[in-house]
mmCIF file of C-alpha atoms in Angstrom:
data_model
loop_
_atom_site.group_PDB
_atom_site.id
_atom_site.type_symbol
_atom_site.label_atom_id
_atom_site.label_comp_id
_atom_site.label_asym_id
_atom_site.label_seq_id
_atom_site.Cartn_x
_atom_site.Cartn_y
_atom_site.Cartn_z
ATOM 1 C CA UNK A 251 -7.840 20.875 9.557
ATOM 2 C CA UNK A 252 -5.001 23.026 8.169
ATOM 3 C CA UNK A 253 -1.628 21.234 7.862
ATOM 4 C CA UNK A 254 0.090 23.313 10.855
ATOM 5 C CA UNK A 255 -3.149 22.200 13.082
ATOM 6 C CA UNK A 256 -1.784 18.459 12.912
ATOM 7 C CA UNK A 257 -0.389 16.181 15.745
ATOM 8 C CA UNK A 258 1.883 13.754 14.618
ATOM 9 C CA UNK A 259 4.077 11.289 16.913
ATOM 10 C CA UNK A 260 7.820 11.412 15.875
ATOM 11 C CA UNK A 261 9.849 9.365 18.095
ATOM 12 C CA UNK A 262 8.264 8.213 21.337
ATOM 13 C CA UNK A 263 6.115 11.313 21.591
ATOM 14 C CA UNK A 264 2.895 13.136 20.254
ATOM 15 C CA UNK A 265 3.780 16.631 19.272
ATOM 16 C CA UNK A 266 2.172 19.537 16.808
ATOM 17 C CA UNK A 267 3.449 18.638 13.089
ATOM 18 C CA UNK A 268 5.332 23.230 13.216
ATOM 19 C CA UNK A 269 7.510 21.195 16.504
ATOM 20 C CA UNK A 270 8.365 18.031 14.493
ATOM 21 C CA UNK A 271 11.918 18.495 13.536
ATOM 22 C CA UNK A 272 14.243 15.688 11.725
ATOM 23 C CA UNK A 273 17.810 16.109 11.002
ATOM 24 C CA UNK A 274 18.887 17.248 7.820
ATOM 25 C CA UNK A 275 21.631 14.687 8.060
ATOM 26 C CA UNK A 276 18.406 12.061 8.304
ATOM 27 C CA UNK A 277 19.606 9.227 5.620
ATOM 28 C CA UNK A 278 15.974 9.109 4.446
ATOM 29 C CA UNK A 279 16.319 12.806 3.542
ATOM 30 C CA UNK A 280 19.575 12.055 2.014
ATOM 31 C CA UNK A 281 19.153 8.766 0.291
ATOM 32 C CA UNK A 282 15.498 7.495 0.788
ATOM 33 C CA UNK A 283 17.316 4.546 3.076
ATOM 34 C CA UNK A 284 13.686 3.753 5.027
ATOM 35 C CA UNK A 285 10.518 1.994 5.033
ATOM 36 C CA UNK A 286 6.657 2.953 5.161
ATOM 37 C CA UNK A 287 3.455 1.780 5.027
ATOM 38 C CA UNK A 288 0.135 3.397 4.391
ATOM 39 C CA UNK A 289 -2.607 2.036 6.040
ATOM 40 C CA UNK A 290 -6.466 2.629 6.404
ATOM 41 C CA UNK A 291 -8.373 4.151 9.514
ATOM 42 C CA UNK A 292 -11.596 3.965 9.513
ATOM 43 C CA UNK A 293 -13.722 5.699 12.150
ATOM 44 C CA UNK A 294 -10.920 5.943 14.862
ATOM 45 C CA UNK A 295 -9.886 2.464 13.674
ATOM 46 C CA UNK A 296 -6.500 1.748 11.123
ATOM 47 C CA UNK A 297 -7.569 -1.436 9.461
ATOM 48 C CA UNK A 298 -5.218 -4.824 9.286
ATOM 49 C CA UNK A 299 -2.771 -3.292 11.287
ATOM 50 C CA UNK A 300 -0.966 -6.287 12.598
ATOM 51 C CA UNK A 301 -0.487 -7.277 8.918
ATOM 52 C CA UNK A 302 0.835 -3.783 7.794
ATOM 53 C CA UNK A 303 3.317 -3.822 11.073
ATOM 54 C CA UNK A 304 4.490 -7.131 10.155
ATOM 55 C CA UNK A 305 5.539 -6.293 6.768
ATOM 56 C CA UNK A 306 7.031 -2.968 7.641
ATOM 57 C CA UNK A 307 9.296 -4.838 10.393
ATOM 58 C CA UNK A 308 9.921 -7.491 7.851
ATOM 59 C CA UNK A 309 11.123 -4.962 5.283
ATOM 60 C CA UNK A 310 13.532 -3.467 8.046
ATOM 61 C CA UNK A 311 15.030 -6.434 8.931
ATOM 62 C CA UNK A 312 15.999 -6.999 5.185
ATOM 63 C CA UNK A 313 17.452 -3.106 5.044
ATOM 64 C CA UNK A 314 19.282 -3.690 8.423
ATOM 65 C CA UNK A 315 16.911 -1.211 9.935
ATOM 66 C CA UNK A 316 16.137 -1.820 13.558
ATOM 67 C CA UNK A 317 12.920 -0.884 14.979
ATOM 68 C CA UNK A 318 11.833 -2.185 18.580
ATOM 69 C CA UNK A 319 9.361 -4.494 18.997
ATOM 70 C CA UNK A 320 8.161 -2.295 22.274
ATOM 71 C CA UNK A 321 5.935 0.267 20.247
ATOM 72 C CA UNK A 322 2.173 -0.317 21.046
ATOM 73 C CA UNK A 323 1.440 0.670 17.344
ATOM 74 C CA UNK A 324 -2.381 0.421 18.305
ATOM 75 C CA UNK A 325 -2.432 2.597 20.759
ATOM 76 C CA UNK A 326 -0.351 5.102 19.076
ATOM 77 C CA UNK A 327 -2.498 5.193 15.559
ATOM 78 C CA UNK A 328 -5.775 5.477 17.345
ATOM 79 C CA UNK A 329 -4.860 7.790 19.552
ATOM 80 C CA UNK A 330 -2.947 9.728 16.331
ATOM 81 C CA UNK A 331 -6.914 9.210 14.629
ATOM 82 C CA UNK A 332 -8.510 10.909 17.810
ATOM 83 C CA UNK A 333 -5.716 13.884 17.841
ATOM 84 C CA UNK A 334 -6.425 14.888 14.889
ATOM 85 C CA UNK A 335 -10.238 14.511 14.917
ATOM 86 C CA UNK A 336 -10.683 11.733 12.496
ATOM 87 C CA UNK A 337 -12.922 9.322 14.764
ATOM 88 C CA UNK A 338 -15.803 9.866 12.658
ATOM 89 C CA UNK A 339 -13.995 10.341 9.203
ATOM 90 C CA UNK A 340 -12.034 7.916 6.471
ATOM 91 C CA UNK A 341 -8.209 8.560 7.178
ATOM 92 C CA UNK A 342 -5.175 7.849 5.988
ATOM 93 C CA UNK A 343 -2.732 7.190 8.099
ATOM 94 C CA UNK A 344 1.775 6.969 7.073
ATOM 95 C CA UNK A 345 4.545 5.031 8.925
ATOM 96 C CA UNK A 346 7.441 5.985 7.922
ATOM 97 C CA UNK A 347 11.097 4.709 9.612
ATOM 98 C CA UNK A 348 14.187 5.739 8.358
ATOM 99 C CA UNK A 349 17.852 4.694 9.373
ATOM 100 C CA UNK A 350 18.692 8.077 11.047
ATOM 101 C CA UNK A 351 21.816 9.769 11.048
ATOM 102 C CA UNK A 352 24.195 7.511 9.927
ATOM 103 C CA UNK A 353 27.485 8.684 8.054
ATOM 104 C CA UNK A 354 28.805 6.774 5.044
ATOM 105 C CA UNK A 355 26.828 4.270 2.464
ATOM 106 C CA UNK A 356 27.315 1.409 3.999
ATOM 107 C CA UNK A 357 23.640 -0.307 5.351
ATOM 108 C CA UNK A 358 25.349 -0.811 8.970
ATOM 109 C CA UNK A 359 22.405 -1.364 11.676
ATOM 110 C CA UNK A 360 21.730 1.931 13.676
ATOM 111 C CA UNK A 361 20.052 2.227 17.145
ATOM 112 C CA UNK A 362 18.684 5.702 16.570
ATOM 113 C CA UNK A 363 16.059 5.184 13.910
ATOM 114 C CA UNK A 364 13.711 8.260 12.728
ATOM 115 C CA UNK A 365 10.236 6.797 13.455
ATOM 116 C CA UNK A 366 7.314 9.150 12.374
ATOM 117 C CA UNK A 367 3.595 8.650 12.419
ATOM 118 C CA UNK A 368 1.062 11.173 10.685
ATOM 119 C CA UNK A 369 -2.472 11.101 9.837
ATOM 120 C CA UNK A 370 -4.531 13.269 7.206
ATOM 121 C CA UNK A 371 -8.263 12.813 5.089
ATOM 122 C CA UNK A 372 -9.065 10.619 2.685
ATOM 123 C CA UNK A 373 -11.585 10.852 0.400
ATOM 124 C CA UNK A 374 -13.289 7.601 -0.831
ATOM 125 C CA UNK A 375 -13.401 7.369 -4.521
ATOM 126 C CA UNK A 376 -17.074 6.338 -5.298
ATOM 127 C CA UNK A 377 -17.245 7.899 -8.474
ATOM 128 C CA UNK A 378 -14.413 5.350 -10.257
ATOM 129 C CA UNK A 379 -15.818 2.331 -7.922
ATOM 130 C CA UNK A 380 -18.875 3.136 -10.141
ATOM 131 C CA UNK A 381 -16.952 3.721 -13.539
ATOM 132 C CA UNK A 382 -13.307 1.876 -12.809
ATOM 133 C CA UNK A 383 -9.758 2.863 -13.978
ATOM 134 C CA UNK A 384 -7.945 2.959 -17.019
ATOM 135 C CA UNK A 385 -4.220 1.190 -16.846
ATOM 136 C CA UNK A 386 -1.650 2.292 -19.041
ATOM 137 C CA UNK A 387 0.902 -0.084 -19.929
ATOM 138 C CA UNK A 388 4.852 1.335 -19.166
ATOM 139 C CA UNK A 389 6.717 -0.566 -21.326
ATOM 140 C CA UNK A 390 9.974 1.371 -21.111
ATOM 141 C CA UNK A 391 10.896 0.772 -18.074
ATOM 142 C CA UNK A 392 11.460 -3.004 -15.949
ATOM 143 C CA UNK A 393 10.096 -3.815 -12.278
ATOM 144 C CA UNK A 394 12.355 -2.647 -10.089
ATOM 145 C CA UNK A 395 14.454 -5.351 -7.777
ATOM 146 C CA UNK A 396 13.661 -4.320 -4.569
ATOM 147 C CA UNK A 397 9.672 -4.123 -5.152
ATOM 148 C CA UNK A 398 8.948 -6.342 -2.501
ATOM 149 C CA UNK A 399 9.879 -4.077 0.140
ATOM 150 C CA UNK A 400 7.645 -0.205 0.711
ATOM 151 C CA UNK A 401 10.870 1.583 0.737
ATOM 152 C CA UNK A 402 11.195 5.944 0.582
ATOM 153 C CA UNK A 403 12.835 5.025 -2.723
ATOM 154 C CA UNK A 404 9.019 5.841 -4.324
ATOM 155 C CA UNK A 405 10.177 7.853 -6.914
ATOM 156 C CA UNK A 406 9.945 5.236 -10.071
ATOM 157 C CA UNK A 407 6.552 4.667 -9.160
ATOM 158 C CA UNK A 408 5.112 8.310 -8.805
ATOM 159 C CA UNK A 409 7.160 8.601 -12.327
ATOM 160 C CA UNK A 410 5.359 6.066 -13.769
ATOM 161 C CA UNK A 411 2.162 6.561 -12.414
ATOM 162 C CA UNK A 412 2.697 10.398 -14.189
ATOM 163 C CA UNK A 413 3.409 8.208 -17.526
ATOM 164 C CA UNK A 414 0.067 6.644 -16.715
ATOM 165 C CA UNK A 415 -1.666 9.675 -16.102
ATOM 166 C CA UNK A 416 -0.043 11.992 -18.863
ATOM 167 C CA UNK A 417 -1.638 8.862 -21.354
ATOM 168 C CA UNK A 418 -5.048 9.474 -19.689
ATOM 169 C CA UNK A 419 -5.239 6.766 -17.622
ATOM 170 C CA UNK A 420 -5.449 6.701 -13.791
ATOM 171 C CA UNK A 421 -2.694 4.020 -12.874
ATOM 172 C CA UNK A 422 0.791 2.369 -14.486
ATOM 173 C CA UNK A 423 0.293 -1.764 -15.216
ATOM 174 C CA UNK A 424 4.116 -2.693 -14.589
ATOM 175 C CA UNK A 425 6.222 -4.943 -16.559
ATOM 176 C CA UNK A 426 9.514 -6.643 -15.270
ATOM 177 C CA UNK A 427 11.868 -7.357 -17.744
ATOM 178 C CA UNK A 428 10.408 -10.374 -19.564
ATOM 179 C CA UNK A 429 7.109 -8.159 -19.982
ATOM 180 C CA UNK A 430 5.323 -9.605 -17.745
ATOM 181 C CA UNK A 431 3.152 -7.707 -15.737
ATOM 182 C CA UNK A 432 3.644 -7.514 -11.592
ATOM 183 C CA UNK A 433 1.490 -5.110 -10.121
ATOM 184 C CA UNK A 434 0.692 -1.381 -10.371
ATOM 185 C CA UNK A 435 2.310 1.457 -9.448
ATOM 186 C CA UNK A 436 0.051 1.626 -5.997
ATOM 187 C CA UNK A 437 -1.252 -1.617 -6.184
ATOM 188 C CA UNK A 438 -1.786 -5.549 -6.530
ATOM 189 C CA UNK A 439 -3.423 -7.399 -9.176
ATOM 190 C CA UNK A 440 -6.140 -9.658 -9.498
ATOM 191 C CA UNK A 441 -7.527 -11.330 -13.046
ATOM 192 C CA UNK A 442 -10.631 -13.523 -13.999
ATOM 193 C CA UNK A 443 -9.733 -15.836 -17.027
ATOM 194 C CA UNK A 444 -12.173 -18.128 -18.169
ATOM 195 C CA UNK A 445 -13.982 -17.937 -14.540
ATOM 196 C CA UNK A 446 -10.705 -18.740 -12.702
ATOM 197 C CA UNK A 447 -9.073 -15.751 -10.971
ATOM 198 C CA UNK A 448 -5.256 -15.429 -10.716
ATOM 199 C CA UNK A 449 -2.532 -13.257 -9.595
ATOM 200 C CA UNK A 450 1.017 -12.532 -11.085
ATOM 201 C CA UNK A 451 3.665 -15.403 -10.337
ATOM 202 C CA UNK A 452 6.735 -12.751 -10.145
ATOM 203 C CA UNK A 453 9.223 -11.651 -6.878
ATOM 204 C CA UNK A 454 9.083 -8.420 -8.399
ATOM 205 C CA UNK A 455 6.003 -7.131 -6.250
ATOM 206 C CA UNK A 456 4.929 -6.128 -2.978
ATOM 207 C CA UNK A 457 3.245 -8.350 -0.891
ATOM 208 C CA UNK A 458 -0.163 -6.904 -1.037
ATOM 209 C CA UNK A 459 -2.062 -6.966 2.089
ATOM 210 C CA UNK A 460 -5.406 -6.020 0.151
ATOM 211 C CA UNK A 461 -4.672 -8.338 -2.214
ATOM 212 C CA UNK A 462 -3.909 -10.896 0.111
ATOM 213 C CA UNK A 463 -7.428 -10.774 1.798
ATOM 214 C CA UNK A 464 -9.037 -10.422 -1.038
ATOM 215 C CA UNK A 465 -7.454 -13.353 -1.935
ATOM 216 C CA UNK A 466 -9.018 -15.392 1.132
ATOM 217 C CA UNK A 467 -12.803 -13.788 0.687
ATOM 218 C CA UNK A 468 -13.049 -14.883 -2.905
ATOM 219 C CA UNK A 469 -11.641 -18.896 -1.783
ATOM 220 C CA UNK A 470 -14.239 -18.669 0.900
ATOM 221 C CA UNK A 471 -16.578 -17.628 -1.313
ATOM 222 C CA UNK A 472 -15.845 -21.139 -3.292
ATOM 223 C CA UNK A 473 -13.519 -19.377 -5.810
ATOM 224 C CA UNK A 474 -10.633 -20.844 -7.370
ATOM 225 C CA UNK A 475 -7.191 -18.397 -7.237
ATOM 226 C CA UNK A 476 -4.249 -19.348 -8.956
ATOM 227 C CA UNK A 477 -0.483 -17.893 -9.178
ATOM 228 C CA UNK A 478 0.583 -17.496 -13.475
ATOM 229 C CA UNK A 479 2.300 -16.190 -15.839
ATOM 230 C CA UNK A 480 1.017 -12.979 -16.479
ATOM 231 C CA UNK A 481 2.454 -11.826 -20.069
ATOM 232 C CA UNK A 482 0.777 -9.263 -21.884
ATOM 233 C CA UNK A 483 -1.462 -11.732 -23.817
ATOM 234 C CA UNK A 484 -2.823 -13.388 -20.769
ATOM 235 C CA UNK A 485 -3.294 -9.795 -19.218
ATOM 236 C CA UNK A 486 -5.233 -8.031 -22.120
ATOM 237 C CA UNK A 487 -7.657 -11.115 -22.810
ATOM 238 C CA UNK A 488 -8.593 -11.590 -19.261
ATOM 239 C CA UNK A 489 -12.453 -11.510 -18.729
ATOM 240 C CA UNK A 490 -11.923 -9.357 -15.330
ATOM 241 C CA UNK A 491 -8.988 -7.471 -13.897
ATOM 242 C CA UNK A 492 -8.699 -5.682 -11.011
ATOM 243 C CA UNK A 493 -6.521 -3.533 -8.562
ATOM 244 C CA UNK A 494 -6.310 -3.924 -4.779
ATOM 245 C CA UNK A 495 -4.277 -2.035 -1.924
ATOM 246 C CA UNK A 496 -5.170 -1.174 1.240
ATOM 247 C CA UNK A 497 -6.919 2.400 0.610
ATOM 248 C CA UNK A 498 -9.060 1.484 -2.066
ATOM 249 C CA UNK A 499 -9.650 -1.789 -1.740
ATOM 250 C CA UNK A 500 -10.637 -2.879 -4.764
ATOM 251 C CA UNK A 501 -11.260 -1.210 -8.060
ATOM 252 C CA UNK A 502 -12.355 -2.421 -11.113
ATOM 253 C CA UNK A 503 -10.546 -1.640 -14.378
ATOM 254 C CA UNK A 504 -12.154 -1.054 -17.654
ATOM 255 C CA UNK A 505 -9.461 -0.453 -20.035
ATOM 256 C CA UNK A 506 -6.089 -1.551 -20.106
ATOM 257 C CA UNK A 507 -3.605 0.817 -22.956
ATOM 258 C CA UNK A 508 -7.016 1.061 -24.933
ATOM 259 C CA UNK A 509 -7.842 -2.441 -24.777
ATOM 260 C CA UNK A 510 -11.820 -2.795 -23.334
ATOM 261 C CA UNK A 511 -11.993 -5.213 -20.286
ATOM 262 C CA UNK A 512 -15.174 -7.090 -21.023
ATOM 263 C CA UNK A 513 -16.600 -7.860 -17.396
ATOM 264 C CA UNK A 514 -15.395 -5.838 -14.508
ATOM 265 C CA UNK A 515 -17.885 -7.059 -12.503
ATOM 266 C CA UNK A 516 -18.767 -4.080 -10.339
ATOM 267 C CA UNK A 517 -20.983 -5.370 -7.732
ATOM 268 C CA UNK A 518 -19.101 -8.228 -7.295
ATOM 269 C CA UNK A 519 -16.293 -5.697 -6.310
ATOM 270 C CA UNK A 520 -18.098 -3.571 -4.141
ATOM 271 C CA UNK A 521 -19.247 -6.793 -2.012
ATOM 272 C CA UNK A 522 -15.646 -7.564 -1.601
ATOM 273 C CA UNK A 523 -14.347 -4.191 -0.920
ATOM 274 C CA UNK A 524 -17.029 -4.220 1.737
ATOM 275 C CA UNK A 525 -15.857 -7.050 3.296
ATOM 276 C CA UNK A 526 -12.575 -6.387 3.070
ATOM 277 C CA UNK A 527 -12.688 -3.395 5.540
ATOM 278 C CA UNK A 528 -14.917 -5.565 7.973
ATOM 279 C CA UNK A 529 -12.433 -7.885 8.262
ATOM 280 C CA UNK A 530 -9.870 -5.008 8.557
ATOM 281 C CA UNK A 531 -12.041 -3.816 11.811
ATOM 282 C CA UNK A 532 -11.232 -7.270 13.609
ATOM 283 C CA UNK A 533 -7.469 -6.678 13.425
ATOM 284 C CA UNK A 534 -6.189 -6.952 17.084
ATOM 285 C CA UNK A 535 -3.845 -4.720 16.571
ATOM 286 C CA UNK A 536 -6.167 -2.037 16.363
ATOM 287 C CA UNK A 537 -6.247 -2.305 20.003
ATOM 288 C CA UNK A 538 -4.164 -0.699 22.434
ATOM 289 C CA UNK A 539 -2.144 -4.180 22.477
ATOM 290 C CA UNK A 540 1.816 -4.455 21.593
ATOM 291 C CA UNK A 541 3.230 -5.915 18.814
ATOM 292 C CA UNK A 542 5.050 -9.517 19.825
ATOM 293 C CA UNK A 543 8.004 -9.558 17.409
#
């Protein structure tokens, strides 16, 4: 599908992306003052749904952003999914709400939000499930403050995640300012030290929602997951290490600023990534019901 095929839904409606208009006085446009998520579909379906509106709505209440708790976001995203022909295909589907037009730079509450929906393809890495990432370590630069919240302000991370990249690597490993890692510059983090697998004890990340499942499928499972520390010590002599969000799943990570991770467990991740987007098919909000704020 060429880009001026799409349908996207932009404020109550479905329309062709070439009729989509937004102001150019649009405080997103002008300052990045918004929220987003990215979520999943898969085969007409956009996985954990309830859990991606939940944090987007939780995100906007923090900004002062009001969004009403009337939209039947299930409906709308399958329905988006079926527009543009993606029933049988891996999608990936943005939210994106700004404050709208709003003059000064104050964050005053607005009733006339910019709410946009769009779908495009996605294609399913399977050749670095089979051979895993490379991190890169960005030491010059801290964890911003507002990382728990998907805000338009994206800009550090692309930046970083071009540090990465320029280095050789395929993602940035984050630092906040006591060097301790947080996440990545797309996703979560997950290590195996010693057989005990733990996440990064820091407010200086997003809440993943991939992480967070995988989370409960590896406690089922009759893991052990902890919250520590995660200085640079702990991170480079962990046994496994791993990156989850909500496209990929999870991915396995071989090297870390040239330092060999010794078990990234492979199959072990493909069985969770697996499970991970069955459970994501269960989500009730992938239903034509309305979200209950």
């Amino acid at each position: 599908m060429k880009d001026e095929d799409r349908i996207v839904w932009l404020n109550g409606a479905f329309m062709p992306i070439i009729q989509a208009s937004i102001s150019p006085l649009d405080r997103g446009f002008l300052y990045g003052d918004g929220v987003f998520e990215t979520i999943r579909g898969e085969y007409g379906m956009p996985l954990y749904l309830s859990n991606h509106v939940a944090r987007m709505m939780n995100a906007a209440d923090a900004l002062n952003i009001s969004i009403t708790d009337e939209i039947k976001w299930g409906f709308i995203l399958s329905q988006l999914i079926r527009e543009n022909n993606f029933e049988q295909k891996v999608s990936r589907i943005k939210v994106i709400v700004t404050r709208g037009v709003q003059h000064g730079l104050d964050l005053r509450e607005t009733d006339t939000p910019t709410i946009l929906a769009y779908v495009n393809s996605y294609t399913v890495p399977e050749k670095k499930y089979r051979n895993g990432w490379k991190l890169h370590i960005i030491r010059d630069s801290a964890a911003p403050r507002m990382a728990k919240y998907k805000t338009l302000n994206y800009l550090y991370y692309l930046y970083v995640r071009q540090q990465a990249i320029a280095e050789g690597a395929d993602e940035a490993l984050i630092l906040d300012r006591n060097e301790e890692a947080t996440e990545t510059a797309t996703g979560s983090l997950l290590f195996r030290t010693n057989g005990i697998w733990w996440t990064p004890d820091s407010e200086h990340q997003l809440p993943g929602i991939a992480r967070s499942q995988v989370i409960s499928i590896l406690k089922e499972g009759g893991e052990d997951v902890e919250q520590r520390s995660a200085n640079l010590e702990a991170v480079l002599s962990a046994e496994t290490v791993w990156v989850t969000n909500s496209m990929i799943g999870v991915m396995p990570i071989v090297e870390i600023s040239g330092y060999p991770v010794k078990e990234p467990l492979f199959d072990r991740a493909t069985e969770i990534r697996d499970e991970f987007i069955i459970r994501g098919r269960r989500d009730p909000l992938s239903t034509t019901l309305s979200l209950i704020k």
